[in-house]
Amino acid sequence: MNKLLPLLQKCALFKNKKKSEIELFLSKVNHKIDSFEKGETIISPIQFTDKLGIVLLGTVDVQKIFPNGKMIVIQKKRSSDLIGEYAIFSKLELYPHTVIANSLCKVLFLPKCELSVCFSSEKILMLNFLEILSNSNLILEHKIGTLSLISIQKKIAEFLIHYKKHLCKNAHSDIVILPFSKKDWAEYMNVSRTSLSRELKNMEMEGILSFEKRIIIVKNWGQLEKILSL
């Protein structure tokens, strides 16, 4: 329990909650911790929407798998992130997506029926959950906008401009530090890593940006805006 509480304190669901309050919450809820190997399915579309997960260790992919076998990574979840939050209180009986372990993972599961009772009596928990849902919707909205763009250059430009406007702590900075690897970035935009690297090199040759690993320095924001408007 002592190792579990610091991890849960980082979870947005328990924002503004003390360790003692989280410990009391867990004592009232019939929680369960499961371990998953890399590549193992954590949640699948054949499972009922009867539990909420919290990633304690590792990273997971939330995937949309189409009938033709094509797969899109909708979101990546890391330690302290929720999984299944978008479906647990919906009208859906089954989860709409597949959640796969990206590495060795540990996930804490909370039953839907007991969460409902807790939310009705714990206003802070309920508000925290609603904030998480709102943020998840914004992320998905941005994801849909990115996927709707045809060219890779437009996708890169849209991502960098969105980062500067909404995620960068210093609005005047020209430095973008990617929150994930280039491989994950390519998956986020639904393009191959090779195609992404090639387009970044083209944009570097055009003097729009320079990059090294996860660090991108934008040299011409105006040109990015122009690319996006074409």
PDB file of C-alpha atoms in Angstrom:
ATOM      1  CA  MET A   1       0.000   0.000   0.000  1.00  0.00           C
ATOM      2  CA  ASN A   2       2.841   2.419   0.855  1.00  0.00           C
ATOM      3  CA  LYS A   3       4.247   2.079  -2.675  1.00  0.00           C
ATOM      4  CA  LEU A   4       0.813   2.404  -4.253  1.00  0.00           C
ATOM      5  CA  LEU A   5      -0.260   5.706  -2.671  1.00  0.00           C
ATOM      6  CA  PRO A   6       2.487   7.941  -4.215  1.00  0.00           C
ATOM      7  CA  LEU A   7       1.567   6.586  -7.663  1.00  0.00           C
ATOM      8  CA  LEU A   8      -2.122   7.287  -7.150  1.00  0.00           C
ATOM      9  CA  GLN A   9      -1.392  10.803  -5.883  1.00  0.00           C
ATOM     10  CA  LYS A  10      -0.060  11.573  -9.384  1.00  0.00           C
ATOM     11  CA  CYS A  11      -3.324  10.396 -10.946  1.00  0.00           C
ATOM     12  CA  ALA A  12      -5.644  13.242 -11.975  1.00  0.00           C
ATOM     13  CA  LEU A  13      -8.583  11.383 -10.426  1.00  0.00           C
ATOM     14  CA  PHE A  14      -7.075  11.990  -6.975  1.00  0.00           C
ATOM     15  CA  LYS A  15      -6.019  15.596  -7.507  1.00  0.00           C
ATOM     16  CA  ASN A  16      -6.217  17.591  -4.256  1.00  0.00           C
ATOM     17  CA  LYS A  17      -6.485  14.366  -2.266  1.00  0.00           C
ATOM     18  CA  LYS A  18      -4.129  13.479   0.583  1.00  0.00           C
ATOM     19  CA  LYS A  19      -2.541  10.053   0.916  1.00  0.00           C
ATOM     20  CA  SER A  20      -4.746   9.316   3.910  1.00  0.00           C
ATOM     21  CA  GLU A  21      -7.860  10.174   1.868  1.00  0.00           C
ATOM     22  CA  ILE A  22      -6.771   7.940  -1.014  1.00  0.00           C
ATOM     23  CA  GLU A  23      -6.045   5.131   1.441  1.00  0.00           C
ATOM     24  CA  LEU A  24      -9.533   5.533   2.920  1.00  0.00           C
ATOM     25  CA  PHE A  25     -11.035   5.480  -0.591  1.00  0.00           C
ATOM     26  CA  LEU A  26      -9.241   2.218  -1.431  1.00  0.00           C
ATOM     27  CA  SER A  27     -10.431   0.658   1.795  1.00  0.00           C
ATOM     28  CA  LYS A  28     -14.023   1.273   0.687  1.00  0.00           C
ATOM     29  CA  VAL A  29     -13.617   0.093  -2.917  1.00  0.00           C
ATOM     30  CA  ASN A  30     -13.063  -3.486  -4.018  1.00  0.00           C
ATOM     31  CA  HIS A  31     -10.028  -2.693  -6.182  1.00  0.00           C
ATOM     32  CA  LYS A  32      -7.807  -5.164  -8.012  1.00  0.00           C
ATOM     33  CA  ILE A  33      -4.274  -4.941  -9.462  1.00  0.00           C
ATOM     34  CA  ASP A  34      -3.369  -7.005 -12.536  1.00  0.00           C
ATOM     35  CA  SER A  35      -0.045  -7.380 -14.365  1.00  0.00           C
ATOM     36  CA  PHE A  36       0.299  -7.582 -18.163  1.00  0.00           C
ATOM     37  CA  GLU A  37       3.190  -8.562 -20.401  1.00  0.00           C
ATOM     38  CA  LYS A  38       4.214  -6.483 -23.424  1.00  0.00           C
ATOM     39  CA  GLY A  39       1.705  -7.036 -26.261  1.00  0.00           C
ATOM     40  CA  GLU A  40      -0.959  -8.464 -23.956  1.00  0.00           C
ATOM     41  CA  THR A  41      -4.542  -7.190 -24.234  1.00  0.00           C
ATOM     42  CA  ILE A  42      -5.693  -5.255 -21.177  1.00  0.00           C
ATOM     43  CA  ILE A  43      -9.175  -4.337 -22.443  1.00  0.00           C
ATOM     44  CA  SER A  44     -10.899  -5.625 -25.575  1.00  0.00           C
ATOM     45  CA  PRO A  45     -14.192  -4.853 -27.393  1.00  0.00           C
ATOM     46  CA  ILE A  46     -15.666  -8.121 -26.090  1.00  0.00           C
ATOM     47  CA  GLN A  47     -15.433  -6.975 -22.455  1.00  0.00           C
ATOM     48  CA  PHE A  48     -18.213  -5.215 -20.543  1.00  0.00           C
ATOM     49  CA  THR A  49     -17.732  -1.566 -19.546  1.00  0.00           C
ATOM     50  CA  ASP A  50     -17.802  -2.410 -15.869  1.00  0.00           C
ATOM     51  CA  LYS A  51     -14.423  -1.142 -14.633  1.00  0.00           C
ATOM     52  CA  LEU A  52     -12.075   1.817 -14.710  1.00  0.00           C
ATOM     53  CA  GLY A  53      -8.332   1.265 -14.948  1.00  0.00           C
ATOM     54  CA  ILE A  54      -5.397   3.301 -13.614  1.00  0.00           C
ATOM     55  CA  VAL A  55      -1.986   2.588 -15.095  1.00  0.00           C
ATOM     56  CA  LEU A  56       0.469   2.067 -12.246  1.00  0.00           C
ATOM     57  CA  LEU A  57       3.468   0.901 -14.262  1.00  0.00           C
ATOM     58  CA  GLY A  58       4.406   0.934 -17.958  1.00  0.00           C
ATOM     59  CA  THR A  59       2.655   2.374 -20.999  1.00  0.00           C
ATOM     60  CA  VAL A  60      -0.377   1.242 -22.989  1.00  0.00           C
ATOM     61  CA  ASP A  61      -1.879   1.943 -26.412  1.00  0.00           C
ATOM     62  CA  VAL A  62      -5.582   2.634 -26.927  1.00  0.00           C
ATOM     63  CA  GLN A  63      -6.208   1.237 -30.406  1.00  0.00           C
ATOM     64  CA  LYS A  64      -9.022   1.297 -32.925  1.00  0.00           C
ATOM     65  CA  ILE A  65      -8.889  -1.871 -35.000  1.00  0.00           C
ATOM     66  CA  PHE A  66     -10.980  -1.883 -38.190  1.00  0.00           C
ATOM     67  CA  PRO A  67     -12.572  -4.973 -39.820  1.00  0.00           C
ATOM     68  CA  ASN A  68      -9.948  -4.870 -42.611  1.00  0.00           C
ATOM     69  CA  GLY A  69      -7.182  -5.225 -40.027  1.00  0.00           C
ATOM     70  CA  LYS A  70      -6.050  -1.593 -40.157  1.00  0.00           C
ATOM     71  CA  MET A  71      -5.153  -0.165 -36.767  1.00  0.00           C
ATOM     72  CA  ILE A  72      -4.898   3.393 -35.464  1.00  0.00           C
ATOM     73  CA  VAL A  73      -3.381   4.311 -32.103  1.00  0.00           C
ATOM     74  CA  ILE A  74      -5.909   6.741 -30.634  1.00  0.00           C
ATOM     75  CA  GLN A  75      -4.089   7.499 -27.399  1.00  0.00           C
ATOM     76  CA  LYS A  76      -1.027   6.465 -25.449  1.00  0.00           C
ATOM     77  CA  LYS A  77      -1.472   6.089 -21.719  1.00  0.00           C
ATOM     78  CA  ARG A  78       1.309   6.281 -19.161  1.00  0.00           C
ATOM     79  CA  SER A  79       1.714   5.779 -15.435  1.00  0.00           C
ATOM     80  CA  SER A  80      -1.127   7.460 -13.469  1.00  0.00           C
ATOM     81  CA  ASP A  81      -3.372   7.765 -16.569  1.00  0.00           C
ATOM     82  CA  LEU A  82      -6.901   6.339 -16.642  1.00  0.00           C
ATOM     83  CA  ILE A  83      -8.044   3.721 -19.126  1.00  0.00           C
ATOM     84  CA  GLY A  84     -11.675   3.066 -20.021  1.00  0.00           C
ATOM     85  CA  GLU A  85     -12.827   6.434 -18.684  1.00  0.00           C
ATOM     86  CA  TYR A  86     -14.593   7.334 -21.939  1.00  0.00           C
ATOM     87  CA  ALA A  87     -16.885   4.287 -21.827  1.00  0.00           C
ATOM     88  CA  ILE A  88     -17.487   3.293 -18.218  1.00  0.00           C
ATOM     89  CA  PHE A  89     -20.532   5.530 -17.667  1.00  0.00           C
ATOM     90  CA  SER A  90     -21.727   5.563 -21.263  1.00  0.00           C
ATOM     91  CA  LYS A  91     -24.670   3.617 -22.723  1.00  0.00           C
ATOM     92  CA  LEU A  92     -22.221   1.197 -24.352  1.00  0.00           C
ATOM     93  CA  GLU A  93     -22.265  -2.314 -22.942  1.00  0.00           C
ATOM     94  CA  LEU A  94     -18.863  -3.206 -24.423  1.00  0.00           C
ATOM     95  CA  TYR A  95     -15.640  -1.201 -24.710  1.00  0.00           C
ATOM     96  CA  PRO A  96     -15.323   0.395 -28.190  1.00  0.00           C
ATOM     97  CA  HIS A  97     -11.521   0.137 -28.335  1.00  0.00           C
ATOM     98  CA  THR A  98      -8.672  -2.246 -27.608  1.00  0.00           C
ATOM     99  CA  VAL A  99      -6.068  -1.424 -24.956  1.00  0.00           C
ATOM    100  CA  ILE A 100      -2.695  -3.144 -25.398  1.00  0.00           C
ATOM    101  CA  ALA A 101       0.297  -3.204 -23.035  1.00  0.00           C
ATOM    102  CA  ASN A 102       3.285  -1.444 -24.617  1.00  0.00           C
ATOM    103  CA  SER A 103       5.611  -2.847 -21.982  1.00  0.00           C
ATOM    104  CA  LEU A 104       5.355  -4.743 -18.728  1.00  0.00           C
ATOM    105  CA  CYS A 105       2.333  -3.083 -17.090  1.00  0.00           C
ATOM    106  CA  LYS A 106       0.463  -3.013 -13.835  1.00  0.00           C
ATOM    107  CA  VAL A 107      -3.082  -1.682 -13.798  1.00  0.00           C
ATOM    108  CA  LEU A 108      -5.374  -0.986 -10.862  1.00  0.00           C
ATOM    109  CA  PHE A 109      -9.034  -1.653 -11.654  1.00  0.00           C
ATOM    110  CA  LEU A 110     -11.988  -0.021  -9.903  1.00  0.00           C
ATOM    111  CA  PRO A 111     -15.521  -1.464 -10.333  1.00  0.00           C
ATOM    112  CA  LYS A 112     -18.125   0.770 -11.960  1.00  0.00           C
ATOM    113  CA  CYS A 113     -20.857   0.042  -9.401  1.00  0.00           C
ATOM    114  CA  GLU A 114     -18.701   1.152  -6.470  1.00  0.00           C
ATOM    115  CA  LEU A 115     -17.331   4.186  -8.303  1.00  0.00           C
ATOM    116  CA  SER A 116     -20.887   5.420  -8.854  1.00  0.00           C
ATOM    117  CA  VAL A 117     -21.486   5.386  -5.108  1.00  0.00           C
ATOM    118  CA  CYS A 118     -18.169   7.149  -4.401  1.00  0.00           C
ATOM    119  CA  PHE A 119     -18.814   9.875  -6.955  1.00  0.00           C
ATOM    120  CA  SER A 120     -22.230  10.595  -5.448  1.00  0.00           C
ATOM    121  CA  SER A 121     -20.660  11.271  -2.053  1.00  0.00           C
ATOM    122  CA  GLU A 122     -17.227  12.566  -3.071  1.00  0.00           C
ATOM    123  CA  LYS A 123     -17.651  15.834  -4.981  1.00  0.00           C
ATOM    124  CA  ILE A 124     -13.899  16.314  -5.558  1.00  0.00           C
ATOM    125  CA  LEU A 125     -13.547  12.862  -7.146  1.00  0.00           C
ATOM    126  CA  MET A 126     -16.531  13.477  -9.390  1.00  0.00           C
ATOM    127  CA  LEU A 127     -15.214  16.877 -10.537  1.00  0.00           C
ATOM    128  CA  ASN A 128     -11.760  15.406 -11.142  1.00  0.00           C
ATOM    129  CA  PHE A 129     -13.301  12.666 -13.269  1.00  0.00           C
ATOM    130  CA  LEU A 130     -15.329  15.177 -15.293  1.00  0.00           C
ATOM    131  CA  GLU A 131     -12.164  17.213 -15.909  1.00  0.00           C
ATOM    132  CA  ILE A 132     -10.370  14.090 -17.128  1.00  0.00           C
ATOM    133  CA  LEU A 133     -13.238  13.321 -19.515  1.00  0.00           C
ATOM    134  CA  SER A 134     -13.219  16.877 -20.872  1.00  0.00           C
ATOM    135  CA  ASN A 135      -9.466  16.783 -21.461  1.00  0.00           C
ATOM    136  CA  SER A 136      -9.771  13.371 -23.151  1.00  0.00           C
ATOM    137  CA  ASN A 137     -12.424  14.771 -25.498  1.00  0.00           C
ATOM    138  CA  LEU A 138     -10.148  17.680 -26.413  1.00  0.00           C
ATOM    139  CA  ILE A 139      -7.292  15.284 -27.151  1.00  0.00           C
ATOM    140  CA  LEU A 140      -9.526  13.108 -29.327  1.00  0.00           C
ATOM    141  CA  GLU A 141     -10.854  16.166 -31.147  1.00  0.00           C
ATOM    142  CA  HIS A 142      -7.302  17.242 -31.941  1.00  0.00           C
ATOM    143  CA  LYS A 143      -6.463  13.685 -33.030  1.00  0.00           C
ATOM    144  CA  ILE A 144      -9.406  13.617 -35.450  1.00  0.00           C
ATOM    145  CA  GLY A 145      -8.338  16.985 -36.872  1.00  0.00           C
ATOM    146  CA  THR A 146      -4.802  15.704 -37.407  1.00  0.00           C
ATOM    147  CA  LEU A 147      -5.957  12.495 -39.093  1.00  0.00           C
ATOM    148  CA  SER A 148      -8.234  14.462 -41.442  1.00  0.00           C
ATOM    149  CA  LEU A 149      -5.242  16.271 -42.946  1.00  0.00           C
ATOM    150  CA  ILE A 150      -3.947  14.644 -46.132  1.00  0.00           C
ATOM    151  CA  SER A 151      -0.271  15.596 -46.373  1.00  0.00           C
ATOM    152  CA  ILE A 152       2.375  14.740 -43.773  1.00  0.00           C
ATOM    153  CA  GLN A 153       3.679  18.327 -43.936  1.00  0.00           C
ATOM    154  CA  LYS A 154       0.249  19.620 -42.931  1.00  0.00           C
ATOM    155  CA  LYS A 155       0.104  17.136 -40.052  1.00  0.00           C
ATOM    156  CA  ILE A 156       3.522  18.229 -38.798  1.00  0.00           C
ATOM    157  CA  ALA A 157       2.603  21.909 -39.127  1.00  0.00           C
ATOM    158  CA  GLU A 158      -0.725  21.421 -37.328  1.00  0.00           C
ATOM    159  CA  PHE A 159       0.909  19.519 -34.461  1.00  0.00           C
ATOM    160  CA  LEU A 160       3.653  22.108 -33.912  1.00  0.00           C
ATOM    161  CA  ILE A 161       1.252  25.067 -34.086  1.00  0.00           C
ATOM    162  CA  HIS A 162      -1.187  23.347 -31.693  1.00  0.00           C
ATOM    163  CA  TYR A 163       1.701  22.629 -29.300  1.00  0.00           C
ATOM    164  CA  LYS A 164       2.816  26.262 -29.313  1.00  0.00           C
ATOM    165  CA  LYS A 165      -0.699  27.596 -28.710  1.00  0.00           C
ATOM    166  CA  HIS A 166      -1.940  25.129 -26.121  1.00  0.00           C
ATOM    167  CA  LEU A 167       0.884  23.099 -24.574  1.00  0.00           C
ATOM    168  CA  CYS A 168       4.017  25.239 -24.566  1.00  0.00           C
ATOM    169  CA  LYS A 169       4.660  26.930 -21.195  1.00  0.00           C
ATOM    170  CA  ASN A 170       6.593  29.722 -22.914  1.00  0.00           C
ATOM    171  CA  ALA A 171       4.448  31.095 -25.741  1.00  0.00           C
ATOM    172  CA  HIS A 172       7.468  32.913 -27.212  1.00  0.00           C
ATOM    173  CA  SER A 173       9.678  29.814 -27.391  1.00  0.00           C
ATOM    174  CA  ASP A 174      10.621  28.319 -30.747  1.00  0.00           C
ATOM    175  CA  ILE A 175      11.625  25.032 -29.144  1.00  0.00           C
ATOM    176  CA  VAL A 176       9.216  22.095 -29.158  1.00  0.00           C
ATOM    177  CA  ILE A 177      10.123  19.093 -27.017  1.00  0.00           C
ATOM    178  CA  LEU A 178       8.093  16.137 -28.228  1.00  0.00           C
ATOM    179  CA  PRO A 179       6.207  14.367 -25.425  1.00  0.00           C
ATOM    180  CA  PHE A 180       6.941  11.040 -27.120  1.00  0.00           C
ATOM    181  CA  SER A 181       9.395   9.341 -29.498  1.00  0.00           C
ATOM    182  CA  LYS A 182       9.413   9.886 -33.262  1.00  0.00           C
ATOM    183  CA  LYS A 183       7.931   6.392 -33.647  1.00  0.00           C
ATOM    184  CA  ASP A 184       5.039   7.330 -31.349  1.00  0.00           C
ATOM    185  CA  TRP A 185       4.614  10.643 -33.164  1.00  0.00           C
ATOM    186  CA  ALA A 186       4.338   8.816 -36.475  1.00  0.00           C
ATOM    187  CA  GLU A 187       1.722   6.480 -35.003  1.00  0.00           C
ATOM    188  CA  TYR A 188      -0.191   9.447 -33.591  1.00  0.00           C
ATOM    189  CA  MET A 189      -0.406  10.968 -37.079  1.00  0.00           C
ATOM    190  CA  ASN A 190      -1.045   7.570 -38.704  1.00  0.00           C
ATOM    191  CA  VAL A 191       2.012   7.749 -40.980  1.00  0.00           C
ATOM    192  CA  SER A 192       5.141   5.625 -41.229  1.00  0.00           C
ATOM    193  CA  ARG A 193       8.219   6.621 -39.246  1.00  0.00           C
ATOM    194  CA  THR A 194      10.248   6.653 -42.487  1.00  0.00           C
ATOM    195  CA  SER A 195       7.820   9.055 -44.176  1.00  0.00           C
ATOM    196  CA  LEU A 196       7.827  11.339 -41.116  1.00  0.00           C
ATOM    197  CA  SER A 197      11.642  11.437 -41.007  1.00  0.00           C
ATOM    198  CA  ARG A 198      11.817  12.181 -44.719  1.00  0.00           C
ATOM    199  CA  GLU A 199       9.333  15.049 -44.452  1.00  0.00           C
ATOM    200  CA  LEU A 200      11.148  16.527 -41.433  1.00  0.00           C
ATOM    201  CA  LYS A 201      14.396  16.479 -43.402  1.00  0.00           C
ATOM    202  CA  ASN A 202      12.662  18.229 -46.329  1.00  0.00           C
ATOM    203  CA  MET A 203      11.338  20.905 -43.989  1.00  0.00           C
ATOM    204  CA  GLU A 204      14.802  21.276 -42.476  1.00  0.00           C
ATOM    205  CA  MET A 205      16.311  21.797 -45.940  1.00  0.00           C
ATOM    206  CA  GLU A 206      13.651  24.443 -46.625  1.00  0.00           C
ATOM    207  CA  GLY A 207      14.731  26.308 -43.470  1.00  0.00           C
ATOM    208  CA  ILE A 208      11.405  25.817 -41.683  1.00  0.00           C
ATOM    209  CA  LEU A 209      12.766  23.861 -38.738  1.00  0.00           C
ATOM    210  CA  SER A 210      15.658  21.831 -37.398  1.00  0.00           C
ATOM    211  CA  PHE A 211      15.427  18.719 -35.262  1.00  0.00           C
ATOM    212  CA  GLU A 212      17.427  16.297 -33.190  1.00  0.00           C
ATOM    213  CA  LYS A 213      15.737  13.344 -31.521  1.00  0.00           C
ATOM    214  CA  ARG A 214      12.789  14.810 -29.548  1.00  0.00           C
ATOM    215  CA  ILE A 215      13.821  18.459 -29.855  1.00  0.00           C
ATOM    216  CA  ILE A 216      12.453  20.554 -32.723  1.00  0.00           C
ATOM    217  CA  ILE A 217      13.438  24.171 -33.266  1.00  0.00           C
ATOM    218  CA  VAL A 218      10.950  26.057 -35.439  1.00  0.00           C
ATOM    219  CA  LYS A 219      12.679  28.724 -37.519  1.00  0.00           C
ATOM    220  CA  ASN A 220       9.697  29.928 -39.522  1.00  0.00           C
ATOM    221  CA  TRP A 221       6.266  29.806 -37.858  1.00  0.00           C
ATOM    222  CA  GLY A 222       4.814  31.842 -40.711  1.00  0.00           C
ATOM    223  CA  GLN A 223       5.720  29.131 -43.188  1.00  0.00           C
ATOM    224  CA  LEU A 224       4.060  26.520 -40.975  1.00  0.00           C
ATOM    225  CA  GLU A 225       0.880  28.618 -40.935  1.00  0.00           C
ATOM    226  CA  LYS A 226       1.089  28.887 -44.728  1.00  0.00           C
ATOM    227  CA  ILE A 227       1.497  25.113 -45.135  1.00  0.00           C
ATOM    228  CA  LEU A 228      -1.566  24.521 -42.956  1.00  0.00           C
ATOM    229  CA  SER A 229      -3.686  27.036 -44.888  1.00  0.00           C
ATOM    230  CA  LEU A 230      -2.935  25.608 -48.342  1.00  0.00           C
TER     231      LEU A 230
END
